[in-house]
Amino acid sequence: QVQLLESGGGSVEAGGSLRLSCAASTISRVCMGWFRQTPGKEREGVAVIERDGRKRYADSVKGRFTVSKDGAKKFLFLQMDSLKPEDTALYYCAASRNLDCGLRDLSFNDWGQGTQVTVSS
């Protein structure tokens, strides 16, 4: 089981930026990703780094969000720029030992507690 702890959420005005961090007990040979959820809606895949290093993004965040990781320090990051009110959500870090995870939450086994991002107009 991979233990995960997110940080970096907060409140920002539209057009602003935030950087989320996820401290992991391991990031070796796992897919890692960011998901988000708002009340009454299903959890949505935002960005994923596959085991082979490929990155996947939801269409709604392409060109605005960047996912990266620091292998030595065992951190996953999500740089969020040009934020919009519709990006407001609880953001989760997730990990999986599956070979090909995609943006599907069912592919992921381990989850953090989440960090809230609120974007005001």
Short mmCIF file of C-alpha atoms in Angstrom, two decimals:
data_model
loop_
_atom_site.label_atom_id
_atom_site.label_comp_id
_atom_site.label_asym_id
_atom_site.label_seq_id
_atom_site.Cartn_x
_atom_site.Cartn_y
_atom_site.Cartn_z
CA GLN A 1 0.00 0.00 0.00
CA VAL A 2 1.27 3.47 -0.94
CA GLN A 3 0.70 6.16 1.64
CA LEU A 4 -0.09 9.59 0.27
CA LEU A 5 -0.44 13.06 1.77
CA GLU A 6 -1.53 16.09 -0.25
CA SER A 7 -0.81 19.74 0.44
CA GLY A 8 -0.92 23.07 -1.33
CA GLY A 9 -4.63 23.66 -1.75
CA GLY A 10 -6.22 26.99 -1.02
CA SER A 11 -8.30 29.84 -2.37
CA VAL A 12 -7.32 31.87 -5.40
CA GLU A 13 -8.96 34.24 -7.86
CA ALA A 14 -9.67 33.19 -11.41
CA GLY A 15 -6.55 33.40 -13.54
CA GLY A 16 -4.30 32.62 -10.61
CA SER A 17 -2.05 29.65 -9.91
CA LEU A 18 -1.61 26.98 -7.28
CA ARG A 19 0.82 24.11 -6.89
CA LEU A 20 -0.33 20.92 -5.25
CA SER A 21 2.14 18.50 -3.70
CA CYS A 22 1.74 14.87 -2.76
CA ALA A 23 4.24 13.16 -0.47
CA ALA A 24 4.35 9.43 -1.17
CA SER A 25 5.84 6.49 0.66
CA THR A 26 7.06 5.31 -2.75
CA ILE A 27 6.76 6.43 -6.36
CA SER A 28 8.80 3.60 -7.81
CA ARG A 29 6.99 1.37 -10.30
CA VAL A 30 3.59 2.96 -9.73
CA CYS A 31 1.25 5.13 -11.72
CA MET A 32 0.50 8.34 -9.90
CA GLY A 33 -2.19 10.83 -10.56
CA TRP A 34 -4.44 13.65 -9.50
CA PHE A 35 -8.20 13.43 -9.34
CA ARG A 36 -10.85 15.89 -8.23
CA GLN A 37 -14.40 15.77 -7.00
CA THR A 38 -17.17 18.23 -6.27
CA PRO A 39 -20.31 17.46 -4.24
CA GLY A 40 -22.86 15.49 -6.22
CA LYS A 41 -20.45 14.66 -9.03
CA GLU A 42 -18.29 11.67 -9.83
CA ARG A 43 -14.56 11.80 -9.21
CA GLU A 44 -12.74 13.05 -12.30
CA GLY A 45 -9.24 12.20 -13.48
CA VAL A 46 -7.17 15.36 -13.91
CA ALA A 47 -3.61 14.25 -14.69
CA VAL A 48 -1.66 11.01 -14.49
CA ILE A 49 1.95 9.92 -14.88
CA GLU A 50 2.09 6.31 -16.06
CA ARG A 51 4.79 3.88 -14.93
CA ASP A 52 6.66 4.44 -18.19
CA GLY A 53 6.60 8.21 -17.70
CA ARG A 54 3.80 9.06 -20.12
CA LYS A 55 1.58 11.90 -18.95
CA ARG A 56 -2.14 12.11 -19.49
CA TYR A 57 -4.40 15.09 -18.94
CA ALA A 58 -8.11 15.66 -18.92
CA ASP A 59 -9.17 17.80 -21.87
CA SER A 60 -10.48 20.43 -19.48
CA VAL A 61 -7.01 21.11 -18.03
CA LYS A 62 -4.70 20.61 -21.03
CA GLY A 63 -2.41 23.58 -21.50
CA ARG A 64 -3.14 24.89 -18.00
CA PHE A 65 -2.07 22.11 -15.63
CA THR A 66 1.27 20.30 -15.50
CA VAL A 67 1.92 17.08 -13.61
CA SER A 68 5.44 16.16 -12.53
CA LYS A 69 7.26 14.07 -9.99
CA ASP A 70 10.48 14.12 -8.02
CA GLY A 71 11.69 10.55 -7.75
CA ALA A 72 14.44 11.22 -5.27
CA LYS A 73 12.16 13.04 -2.84
CA LYS A 74 9.11 10.91 -3.61
CA PHE A 75 6.79 13.77 -4.45
CA LEU A 76 4.10 14.21 -7.06
CA PHE A 77 3.18 17.75 -8.11
CA LEU A 78 0.37 19.46 -9.96
CA GLN A 79 1.08 22.97 -11.21
CA MET A 80 -2.24 24.66 -11.92
CA ASP A 81 -2.21 27.88 -13.92
CA SER A 82 -4.97 30.03 -15.40
CA LEU A 83 -7.36 28.62 -12.86
CA LYS A 84 -11.08 28.85 -13.49
CA PRO A 85 -14.03 28.71 -11.07
CA GLU A 86 -14.94 25.32 -12.52
CA ASP A 87 -11.62 23.98 -11.23
CA THR A 88 -12.98 24.31 -7.70
CA ALA A 89 -12.95 20.85 -6.13
CA LEU A 90 -11.38 18.54 -3.59
CA TYR A 91 -8.19 17.28 -5.21
CA TYR A 92 -6.87 13.82 -4.45
CA CYS A 93 -3.50 12.21 -5.06
CA ALA A 94 -3.63 8.53 -6.05
CA ALA A 95 -1.26 5.67 -6.78
CA SER A 96 -1.50 2.29 -8.47
CA ARG A 97 0.78 -0.59 -9.36
CA ASN A 98 -1.21 -1.29 -12.55
CA LEU A 99 0.76 -1.18 -15.79
CA ASP A 100 -1.54 1.22 -17.59
CA CYS A 101 -3.73 3.37 -15.41
CA GLY A 102 -5.16 6.13 -17.57
CA LEU A 103 -7.45 8.68 -15.99
CA ARG A 104 -9.75 6.02 -14.53
CA ASP A 105 -10.19 6.19 -10.78
CA LEU A 106 -10.99 2.47 -10.69
CA SER A 107 -7.39 1.81 -11.79
CA PHE A 108 -6.04 3.30 -8.58
CA ASN A 109 -5.75 1.54 -5.26
CA ASP A 110 -4.32 4.07 -2.87
CA TRP A 111 -5.65 7.53 -2.13
CA GLY A 112 -4.75 10.55 -0.08
CA GLN A 113 -7.19 12.51 2.08
CA GLY A 114 -7.57 15.35 -0.41
CA THR A 115 -6.84 19.06 -0.46
CA GLN A 116 -9.42 21.72 -1.26
CA VAL A 117 -8.97 24.13 -4.15
CA THR A 118 -11.37 27.04 -4.44
CA VAL A 119 -11.29 29.46 -7.37
CA SER A 120 -13.39 32.60 -7.15
CA SER A 121 -14.57 34.63 -10.12
#
